[in-house]
Amino acid sequence: MIIQFSVENHRSIKDSAVISFAASKDKSLETCLLQGDAKRKLLPVVALYGANAAGKSNMLHALLTMRDMVVGSASKVSKGEMLPWDPFGNSEQPTSFEVSYIYRQIRYVYGFSYSQKHIHSEYLYHWPNGREALIFSRENGNYEFRENVAEQTTLANRTPDNKLYLASSNDWNCPQTELAYKWFLEQLTDMMQPALPAETIAEIAKSNDQKARILKELLVADLGISDVSIRNATAKNQPPIIMTTHRIICEDDATDFFQLRLEEESAGTQRFFSRIGGWLHALDTGALLVVDEIEVSMHPLLTRRLIEMIQDSSINVNGTQLLFTTHDALLLDLSFFRRDQIWFAEKSDKTCATEVFSLVSFSPRKGENIRNGYLQGRFGAIPFIGGGQLWQE
């Protein structure tokens, strides 16, 4: 489970920007909270609001760039190759990422700074017995280890200047870094791009029980789909054909059925279908879902249903978390979200840099209509179109 993420000097983010999943002392909706460890409770969901071009997507992009450098394509770089470095403006300073998380009951803090072809610093700490302990640190090519020093020094000497030690050490199955690495590999789920039907097809193929779960969610979503079948494509190298079955009642009260290809369904139905497989997989594995503009093409109630599945402790029993961006003001409801679950991104008028802050910093009253407050500009993070009148109810 993620506790906190921070980024500095990435895209529109100049100074350090932080998003925290650590629950505040707010007593509202306490049943939704996750038990991170003995010392802290964590939020299952964080929503990030902001105007277009405010930089909210860049916060998510930063976290997933970090993942890419640990377990993705950027972890496979050869010596001298360029890293996915995208600093603020014309800055020549390194970009910095840091994430704290809990994996298999152990807390970790991992971070690094880097530029185009060079890892400047990297560090990994853990708390195996409730006490902080260094696993490794790296500063301009100088490493420090606490366990298995000789072997890890050998691995460090094999690690080029443009590659993370957390990535390279796991190429050689280093036991000291294995669990910290697996969180990125198994728990951090990139859903920034539009979901593909293949994710749901894979879940359907797992078992009849998993297919039944998916059909149940399609029923709850009121999409009119009673069954789903998969046909092999007639042409080579083509994706399978997904058929949805709809039940209708005829004039004589007899039941009939008709089928549609998935691509003949509405954009919202396609989006929900493509999303639900990955959603259920995350609920089964306790993953962190990272989703940009969660509401695209979907009715607000469908969006709300997806969020409810993570927010509801009777459904979310494995510690699944969700970080998403949105423009959907209907979700700004203190009977649905806690105050510490709502965050904002705003671009500075002076520097054009993204600033990130929580609703908590405004100390809204319990039961306050924060939707109206947001649309009226009380919390910032909205466009002021034409400099005219702000929204009024």
CSV table of C-alpha atoms in Angstrom, one decimal:
chain,number,residue,atom,x,y,z
A,1,MET,CA,0.0,0.0,0.0
A,2,ILE,CA,1.3,3.4,-0.9
A,3,ILE,CA,1.8,6.0,2.0
A,4,GLN,CA,3.1,9.0,0.2
A,5,PHE,CA,4.7,10.1,-3.1
A,6,SER,CA,6.7,13.2,-3.9
A,7,VAL,CA,8.3,14.6,-7.1
A,8,GLU,CA,10.5,17.5,-7.9
A,9,ASN,CA,11.5,19.0,-11.3
A,10,HIS,CA,9.3,16.9,-13.6
A,11,ARG,CA,7.3,18.4,-16.5
A,12,SER,CA,5.2,21.3,-15.0
A,13,ILE,CA,6.3,20.4,-11.4
A,14,LYS,CA,9.2,22.6,-10.3
A,15,ASP,CA,9.4,22.5,-6.5
A,16,SER,CA,8.6,19.4,-4.5
A,17,ALA,CA,4.9,18.3,-4.8
A,18,VAL,CA,3.5,15.6,-2.5
A,19,ILE,CA,0.4,13.5,-2.4
A,20,SER,CA,-0.2,11.6,0.8
A,21,PHE,CA,-2.5,8.5,1.4
A,22,ALA,CA,-1.9,8.8,5.2
A,23,ALA,CA,-5.2,9.3,6.9
A,24,SER,CA,-5.6,12.5,8.9
A,25,LYS,CA,-7.4,12.7,12.3
A,26,ASP,CA,-10.7,13.3,10.5
A,27,LYS,CA,-13.3,11.0,12.1
A,28,SER,CA,-15.6,10.9,9.1
A,29,LEU,CA,-16.0,7.7,7.0
A,30,GLU,CA,-13.5,5.9,9.2
A,31,THR,CA,-14.8,2.5,8.1
A,32,CYS,CA,-13.3,3.0,4.6
A,33,LEU,CA,-9.7,3.3,5.9
A,34,LEU,CA,-7.1,0.7,5.4
A,35,GLN,CA,-4.8,-0.6,8.2
A,36,GLY,CA,-1.4,0.1,6.7
A,37,ASP,CA,0.7,-1.0,9.7
A,38,ALA,CA,0.5,-0.7,13.5
A,39,LYS,CA,1.2,3.0,13.4
A,40,ARG,CA,-0.9,4.3,10.5
A,41,LYS,CA,-4.2,4.1,8.7
A,42,LEU,CA,-4.2,4.8,5.0
A,43,LEU,CA,-6.7,6.1,2.5
A,44,PRO,CA,-8.1,3.7,-0.1
A,45,VAL,CA,-8.8,6.5,-2.6
A,46,VAL,CA,-7.3,9.9,-3.5
A,47,ALA,CA,-9.0,12.2,-6.1
A,48,LEU,CA,-7.0,14.9,-7.8
A,49,TYR,CA,-8.9,17.9,-9.2
A,50,GLY,CA,-7.6,20.8,-11.3
A,51,ALA,CA,-8.2,22.9,-14.4
A,52,ASN,CA,-6.9,21.7,-17.8
A,53,ALA,CA,-3.2,22.3,-18.1
A,54,ALA,CA,-2.8,22.6,-14.3
A,55,GLY,CA,-0.5,19.6,-14.2
A,56,LYS,CA,-2.5,17.1,-12.3
A,57,SER,CA,-1.8,14.4,-14.9
A,58,ASN,CA,1.9,15.1,-14.4
A,59,MET,CA,1.7,13.9,-10.8
A,60,LEU,CA,0.5,10.6,-12.0
A,61,HIS,CA,2.9,10.6,-14.9
A,62,ALA,CA,5.8,11.1,-12.4
A,63,LEU,CA,4.8,8.1,-10.3
A,64,LEU,CA,4.5,5.9,-13.4
A,65,THR,CA,7.8,7.2,-14.8
A,66,MET,CA,9.3,6.0,-11.5
A,67,ARG,CA,7.8,2.6,-12.1
A,68,ASP,CA,9.1,2.5,-15.7
A,69,MET,CA,12.6,3.1,-14.5
A,70,VAL,CA,12.4,0.3,-11.9
A,71,VAL,CA,10.5,-2.4,-13.8
A,72,GLY,CA,9.5,-1.1,-17.2
A,73,SER,CA,11.3,-0.4,-20.5
A,74,ALA,CA,13.4,2.4,-19.0
A,75,SER,CA,14.9,-0.2,-16.6
A,76,LYS,CA,16.5,-2.0,-19.5
A,77,VAL,CA,18.7,0.8,-20.7
A,78,SER,CA,22.2,0.1,-21.9
A,79,LYS,CA,25.2,2.1,-20.8
A,80,GLY,CA,25.0,5.6,-22.3
A,81,GLU,CA,21.4,5.5,-23.3
A,82,MET,CA,19.0,8.4,-22.4
A,83,LEU,CA,16.6,8.1,-19.5
A,84,PRO,CA,13.0,9.5,-19.6
A,85,TRP,CA,14.1,12.8,-18.2
A,86,ASP,CA,11.6,15.7,-18.6
A,87,PRO,CA,12.5,18.5,-16.3
A,88,PHE,CA,10.6,21.7,-15.6
A,89,GLY,CA,11.2,24.4,-18.3
A,90,ASN,CA,14.9,24.7,-19.2
A,91,SER,CA,16.1,23.3,-15.9
A,92,GLU,CA,19.4,21.4,-15.9
A,93,GLN,CA,18.9,20.2,-12.3
A,94,PRO,CA,18.1,16.5,-11.6
A,95,THR,CA,14.6,15.2,-11.2
A,96,SER,CA,13.8,13.6,-7.9
A,97,PHE,CA,11.2,11.0,-7.0
A,98,GLU,CA,10.4,9.4,-3.6
A,99,VAL,CA,7.7,6.9,-2.6
A,100,SER,CA,7.0,5.3,0.8
A,101,TYR,CA,4.9,2.2,0.8
A,102,ILE,CA,4.0,-1.0,2.7
A,103,TYR,CA,4.6,-4.4,1.1
A,104,ARG,CA,4.1,-7.7,2.9
A,105,GLN,CA,3.8,-5.9,6.2
A,106,ILE,CA,7.1,-4.0,5.8
A,107,ARG,CA,7.4,-0.3,5.3
A,108,TYR,CA,9.8,1.0,2.6
A,109,VAL,CA,11.1,4.4,1.5
A,110,TYR,CA,12.7,4.5,-1.9
A,111,GLY,CA,13.9,7.4,-3.9
A,112,PHE,CA,16.3,8.6,-6.5
A,113,SER,CA,17.4,11.7,-8.5
A,114,TYR,CA,18.5,11.6,-12.1
A,115,SER,CA,19.2,13.5,-15.3
A,116,GLN,CA,19.4,12.6,-18.9
A,117,LYS,CA,22.1,9.9,-18.7
A,118,HIS,CA,23.0,9.7,-15.1
A,119,ILE,CA,21.6,8.5,-11.7
A,120,HIS,CA,22.8,11.1,-9.2
A,121,SER,CA,21.5,9.5,-6.0
A,122,GLU,CA,19.4,6.5,-5.0
A,123,TYR,CA,18.4,5.0,-1.6
A,124,LEU,CA,16.2,2.3,-0.1
A,125,TYR,CA,15.2,2.0,3.6
A,126,HIS,CA,13.0,-0.4,5.3
A,127,TRP,CA,11.5,-1.0,8.8
A,128,PRO,CA,11.5,-4.8,9.2
A,129,ASN,CA,11.1,-4.7,13.0
A,130,GLY,CA,9.6,-1.3,13.4
A,131,ARG,CA,13.1,0.3,13.2
A,132,GLU,CA,14.6,2.1,10.3
A,133,ALA,CA,17.4,0.2,8.5
A,134,LEU,CA,19.3,1.1,5.4
A,135,ILE,CA,19.2,-1.5,2.6
A,136,PHE,CA,21.5,0.6,0.2
A,137,SER,CA,22.3,4.1,-0.7
A,138,ARG,CA,24.1,5.5,-3.7
A,139,GLU,CA,25.6,9.0,-4.2
A,140,ASN,CA,27.4,9.8,-7.5
A,141,GLY,CA,28.6,6.2,-7.9
A,142,ASN,CA,29.5,5.6,-4.3
A,143,TYR,CA,27.5,2.9,-2.7
A,144,GLU,CA,26.8,1.9,0.9
A,145,PHE,CA,25.3,-1.5,1.9
A,146,ARG,CA,24.5,-3.0,5.3
A,147,GLU,CA,24.0,-6.7,4.3
A,148,ASN,CA,25.7,-9.1,1.9
A,149,VAL,CA,28.2,-6.3,1.2
A,150,ALA,CA,30.7,-8.2,-1.0
A,151,GLU,CA,28.1,-9.6,-3.3
A,152,GLN,CA,26.1,-6.3,-3.5
A,153,THR,CA,29.3,-4.4,-4.2
A,154,THR,CA,29.9,-6.7,-7.2
A,155,LEU,CA,26.4,-6.0,-8.4
A,156,ALA,CA,26.9,-2.3,-8.0
A,157,ASN,CA,30.1,-2.4,-10.1
A,158,ARG,CA,28.0,-4.0,-12.9
A,159,THR,CA,25.4,-1.3,-12.7
A,160,PRO,CA,25.9,1.5,-15.3
A,161,ASP,CA,25.6,5.2,-14.3
A,162,ASN,CA,22.3,5.5,-16.1
A,163,LYS,CA,20.6,2.5,-14.4
A,164,LEU,CA,18.9,2.2,-11.0
A,165,TYR,CA,20.5,-0.3,-8.6
A,166,LEU,CA,17.0,-1.4,-7.5
A,167,ALA,CA,16.4,-2.5,-11.1
A,168,SER,CA,19.9,-4.0,-11.9
A,169,SER,CA,20.2,-5.9,-8.6
A,170,ASN,CA,16.9,-7.7,-9.3
A,171,ASP,CA,18.3,-8.7,-12.8
A,172,TRP,CA,20.6,-10.8,-10.6
A,173,ASN,CA,18.0,-11.9,-8.0
A,174,CYS,CA,19.4,-9.9,-5.1
A,175,PRO,CA,17.5,-11.0,-2.0
A,176,GLN,CA,18.1,-7.7,-0.2
A,177,THR,CA,16.1,-5.7,-2.7
A,178,GLU,CA,13.7,-8.3,-4.0
A,179,LEU,CA,10.6,-7.4,-2.0
A,180,ALA,CA,11.0,-3.6,-2.5
A,181,TYR,CA,11.2,-4.3,-6.2
A,182,LYS,CA,8.2,-6.5,-6.3
A,183,TRP,CA,5.9,-3.7,-5.1
A,184,PHE,CA,6.6,-1.8,-8.3
A,185,LEU,CA,6.2,-5.0,-10.4
A,186,GLU,CA,3.1,-6.4,-8.8
A,187,GLN,CA,1.3,-3.6,-7.0
A,188,LEU,CA,1.7,-0.4,-9.0
A,189,THR,CA,-0.8,-0.6,-11.9
A,190,ASP,CA,-0.7,1.8,-14.8
A,191,MET,CA,-4.2,2.6,-16.1
A,192,MET,CA,-3.3,6.0,-17.6
A,193,GLN,CA,-4.0,4.9,-21.1
A,194,PRO,CA,-7.5,3.9,-22.2
A,195,ALA,CA,-8.2,0.4,-20.8
A,196,LEU,CA,-8.2,-2.4,-23.4
A,197,PRO,CA,-10.9,-5.1,-23.6
A,198,ALA,CA,-8.1,-7.7,-23.5
A,199,GLU,CA,-7.7,-7.1,-19.7
A,200,THR,CA,-11.4,-8.1,-19.1
A,201,ILE,CA,-11.1,-11.0,-21.6
A,202,ALA,CA,-8.2,-12.3,-19.6
A,203,GLU,CA,-10.2,-12.2,-16.4
A,204,ILE,CA,-13.2,-13.9,-18.0
A,205,ALA,CA,-10.9,-16.7,-19.3
A,206,LYS,CA,-9.6,-17.4,-15.7
A,207,SER,CA,-12.7,-19.2,-14.5
A,208,ASN,CA,-16.4,-19.3,-14.6
A,209,ASP,CA,-16.5,-17.7,-11.2
A,210,GLN,CA,-14.5,-14.7,-12.5
A,211,LYS,CA,-16.8,-14.4,-15.5
A,212,ALA,CA,-19.8,-14.4,-13.1
A,213,ARG,CA,-18.2,-11.6,-11.1
A,214,ILE,CA,-17.8,-9.5,-14.3
A,215,LEU,CA,-21.3,-10.2,-15.5
A,216,LYS,CA,-22.6,-9.2,-12.0
A,217,GLU,CA,-20.8,-5.8,-12.3
A,218,LEU,CA,-22.2,-5.3,-15.8
A,219,LEU,CA,-25.7,-6.0,-14.4
A,220,VAL,CA,-25.1,-3.6,-11.4
A,221,ALA,CA,-24.0,-1.0,-13.9
A,222,ASP,CA,-27.4,-1.3,-15.8
A,223,LEU,CA,-25.8,-1.8,-19.2
A,224,GLY,CA,-28.3,-4.3,-20.3
A,225,ILE,CA,-25.7,-7.0,-20.9
A,226,SER,CA,-26.7,-10.5,-19.7
A,227,ASP,CA,-23.8,-12.5,-21.1
A,228,VAL,CA,-20.5,-12.1,-22.9
A,229,SER,CA,-18.9,-14.5,-25.4
A,230,ILE,CA,-15.6,-14.5,-27.2
A,231,ARG,CA,-15.1,-15.6,-30.8
A,232,ASN,CA,-11.9,-16.1,-32.6
A,233,ALA,CA,-11.2,-13.6,-35.3
A,234,THR,CA,-11.6,-14.8,-38.9
A,235,ALA,CA,-8.5,-13.1,-40.1
A,236,LYS,CA,-4.9,-13.7,-38.9
A,237,ASN,CA,-3.4,-11.4,-36.2
A,238,GLN,CA,-6.7,-9.9,-35.4
A,239,PRO,CA,-8.0,-9.5,-31.9
A,240,PRO,CA,-10.9,-11.8,-30.8
A,241,ILE,CA,-14.4,-10.7,-31.4
A,242,ILE,CA,-16.3,-9.8,-28.2
A,243,MET,CA,-20.1,-10.3,-28.3
A,244,THR,CA,-22.5,-9.0,-25.7
A,245,THR,CA,-25.9,-10.6,-25.2
A,246,HIS,CA,-29.0,-8.6,-24.4
A,247,ARG,CA,-32.3,-9.9,-23.1
A,248,ILE,CA,-35.6,-8.4,-24.3
A,249,ILE,CA,-39.2,-9.1,-23.4
A,250,CYS,CA,-41.5,-9.5,-26.4
A,251,GLU,CA,-45.1,-8.4,-26.7
A,252,ASP,CA,-46.3,-11.8,-25.7
A,253,ASP,CA,-44.0,-11.7,-22.6
A,254,ALA,CA,-41.7,-14.3,-24.2
A,255,THR,CA,-38.0,-13.7,-23.7
A,256,ASP,CA,-35.7,-13.2,-26.6
A,257,PHE,CA,-32.0,-12.3,-27.0
A,258,PHE,CA,-29.9,-10.4,-29.4
A,259,GLN,CA,-26.2,-9.9,-29.7
A,260,LEU,CA,-23.9,-6.9,-30.5
A,261,ARG,CA,-20.2,-6.7,-31.1
A,262,LEU,CA,-18.5,-4.7,-28.3
A,263,GLU,CA,-17.5,-2.0,-30.7
A,264,GLU,CA,-21.2,-1.5,-31.5
A,265,GLU,CA,-21.9,-0.6,-27.8
A,266,SER,CA,-21.8,2.9,-26.6
A,267,ALA,CA,-18.4,4.5,-25.8
A,268,GLY,CA,-19.3,4.4,-22.1
A,269,THR,CA,-20.2,0.7,-22.1
A,270,GLN,CA,-17.0,-0.1,-23.9
A,271,ARG,CA,-15.0,1.9,-21.4
A,272,PHE,CA,-16.7,0.2,-18.4
A,273,PHE,CA,-16.3,-3.2,-19.9
A,274,SER,CA,-12.6,-2.7,-20.6
A,275,ARG,CA,-12.0,-1.2,-17.1
A,276,ILE,CA,-13.8,-3.8,-15.0
A,277,GLY,CA,-11.5,-6.7,-15.6
A,278,GLY,CA,-8.4,-4.8,-14.3
A,279,TRP,CA,-10.5,-3.4,-11.5
A,280,LEU,CA,-11.4,-6.9,-10.2
A,281,HIS,CA,-7.8,-8.1,-10.6
A,282,ALA,CA,-6.6,-5.1,-8.5
A,283,LEU,CA,-9.2,-5.9,-5.8
A,284,ASP,CA,-8.0,-9.5,-5.7
A,285,THR,CA,-4.3,-8.5,-5.5
A,286,GLY,CA,-4.4,-5.3,-3.4
A,287,ALA,CA,-2.8,-3.2,-6.1
A,288,LEU,CA,-2.6,0.5,-6.5
A,289,LEU,CA,-4.6,1.7,-9.6
A,290,VAL,CA,-3.4,4.9,-11.2
A,291,VAL,CA,-6.1,6.4,-13.5
A,292,ASP,CA,-6.1,9.6,-15.5
A,293,GLU,CA,-9.5,11.3,-16.0
A,294,ILE,CA,-11.4,8.4,-14.6
A,295,GLU,CA,-14.8,9.7,-15.9
A,296,VAL,CA,-14.1,9.8,-19.6
A,297,SER,CA,-17.1,8.6,-21.7
A,298,MET,CA,-18.9,7.2,-18.6
A,299,HIS,CA,-22.0,8.3,-16.9
A,300,PRO,CA,-21.2,9.8,-13.4
A,301,LEU,CA,-23.0,6.9,-11.7
A,302,LEU,CA,-20.7,4.4,-13.5
A,303,THR,CA,-17.7,6.4,-12.4
A,304,ARG,CA,-19.0,6.5,-8.8
A,305,ARG,CA,-19.6,2.7,-8.9
A,306,LEU,CA,-15.9,2.0,-9.8
A,307,ILE,CA,-14.8,4.3,-7.0
A,308,GLU,CA,-17.2,2.7,-4.5
A,309,MET,CA,-15.7,-0.7,-5.2
A,310,ILE,CA,-12.4,0.6,-3.8
A,311,GLN,CA,-13.9,2.9,-1.1
A,312,ASP,CA,-16.2,0.2,0.4
A,313,SER,CA,-14.4,-1.9,2.9
A,314,SER,CA,-16.8,-4.8,2.5
A,315,ILE,CA,-15.7,-5.1,-1.2
A,316,ASN,CA,-12.1,-3.9,-0.8
A,317,VAL,CA,-10.7,-6.6,1.5
A,318,ASN,CA,-7.1,-6.7,0.2
A,319,GLY,CA,-5.9,-3.1,0.6
A,320,THR,CA,-6.5,-2.0,-3.0
A,321,GLN,CA,-5.9,1.7,-3.5
A,322,LEU,CA,-6.9,4.2,-6.3
A,323,LEU,CA,-5.2,7.5,-7.3
A,324,PHE,CA,-7.1,9.3,-10.1
A,325,THR,CA,-7.6,12.7,-11.7
A,326,THR,CA,-11.0,14.0,-12.6
A,327,HIS,CA,-13.1,17.0,-13.5
A,328,ASP,CA,-16.3,15.4,-12.2
A,329,ALA,CA,-17.6,17.8,-9.6
A,330,LEU,CA,-20.5,15.5,-8.6
A,331,LEU,CA,-17.9,13.4,-6.7
A,332,LEU,CA,-17.2,16.4,-4.4
A,333,ASP,CA,-19.4,15.2,-1.6
A,334,LEU,CA,-18.3,14.8,2.0
A,335,SER,CA,-20.8,12.0,2.5
A,336,PHE,CA,-18.8,10.0,-0.2
A,337,PHE,CA,-15.2,11.2,0.4
A,338,ARG,CA,-13.3,12.3,3.5
A,339,ARG,CA,-11.7,15.7,3.4
A,340,ASP,CA,-8.2,14.2,3.2
A,341,GLN,CA,-9.1,12.3,0.1
A,342,ILE,CA,-9.7,15.3,-2.1
A,343,TRP,CA,-6.6,17.1,-3.6
A,344,PHE,CA,-6.1,19.9,-6.0
A,345,ALA,CA,-3.5,20.9,-8.6
A,346,GLU,CA,-3.1,24.5,-9.6
A,347,LYS,CA,-0.6,26.3,-11.9
A,348,SER,CA,1.1,29.3,-10.4
A,349,ASP,CA,0.4,32.6,-12.2
A,350,LYS,CA,4.0,33.7,-11.5
A,351,THR,CA,6.1,30.6,-12.3
A,352,CYS,CA,3.6,28.5,-14.3
A,353,ALA,CA,4.6,25.6,-12.1
A,354,THR,CA,2.2,23.1,-10.7
A,355,GLU,CA,1.3,23.3,-7.0
A,356,VAL,CA,-0.5,20.4,-5.2
A,357,PHE,CA,-2.5,20.8,-2.0
A,358,SER,CA,-5.3,19.0,0.0
A,359,LEU,CA,-8.8,20.1,0.8
A,360,VAL,CA,-7.7,19.8,4.4
A,361,SER,CA,-5.6,22.9,4.1
A,362,PHE,CA,-8.9,24.9,3.8
A,363,SER,CA,-10.5,23.5,6.9
A,364,PRO,CA,-13.9,23.0,5.4
A,365,ARG,CA,-16.7,22.5,7.9
A,366,LYS,CA,-18.3,19.1,8.4
A,367,GLY,CA,-21.3,18.8,6.0
A,368,GLU,CA,-20.2,21.8,4.0
A,369,ASN,CA,-21.2,21.9,0.3
A,370,ILE,CA,-17.7,21.6,-1.1
A,371,ARG,CA,-19.0,21.1,-4.7
A,372,ASN,CA,-20.4,24.6,-4.7
A,373,GLY,CA,-17.3,25.9,-2.9
A,374,TYR,CA,-15.0,24.4,-5.6
A,375,LEU,CA,-17.1,25.6,-8.5
A,376,GLN,CA,-17.2,29.1,-7.0
A,377,GLY,CA,-13.4,29.2,-6.8
A,378,ARG,CA,-13.0,28.9,-3.0
A,379,PHE,CA,-10.3,26.2,-3.4
A,380,GLY,CA,-8.7,27.3,-6.6
A,381,ALA,CA,-7.8,24.7,-9.2
A,382,ILE,CA,-10.5,25.8,-11.7
A,383,PRO,CA,-10.3,27.7,-14.9
A,384,PHE,CA,-11.4,31.4,-14.8
A,385,ILE,CA,-12.8,31.6,-18.2
A,386,GLY,CA,-12.6,35.1,-19.7
A,387,GLY,CA,-12.0,36.6,-16.3
A,388,GLY,CA,-15.8,36.8,-16.0
A,389,GLN,CA,-18.3,35.9,-13.3
A,390,LEU,CA,-17.6,32.8,-11.3
A,391,TRP,CA,-20.2,29.9,-11.3
A,392,GLN,CA,-23.3,30.5,-9.3
A,393,GLU,CA,-25.9,27.9,-8.3
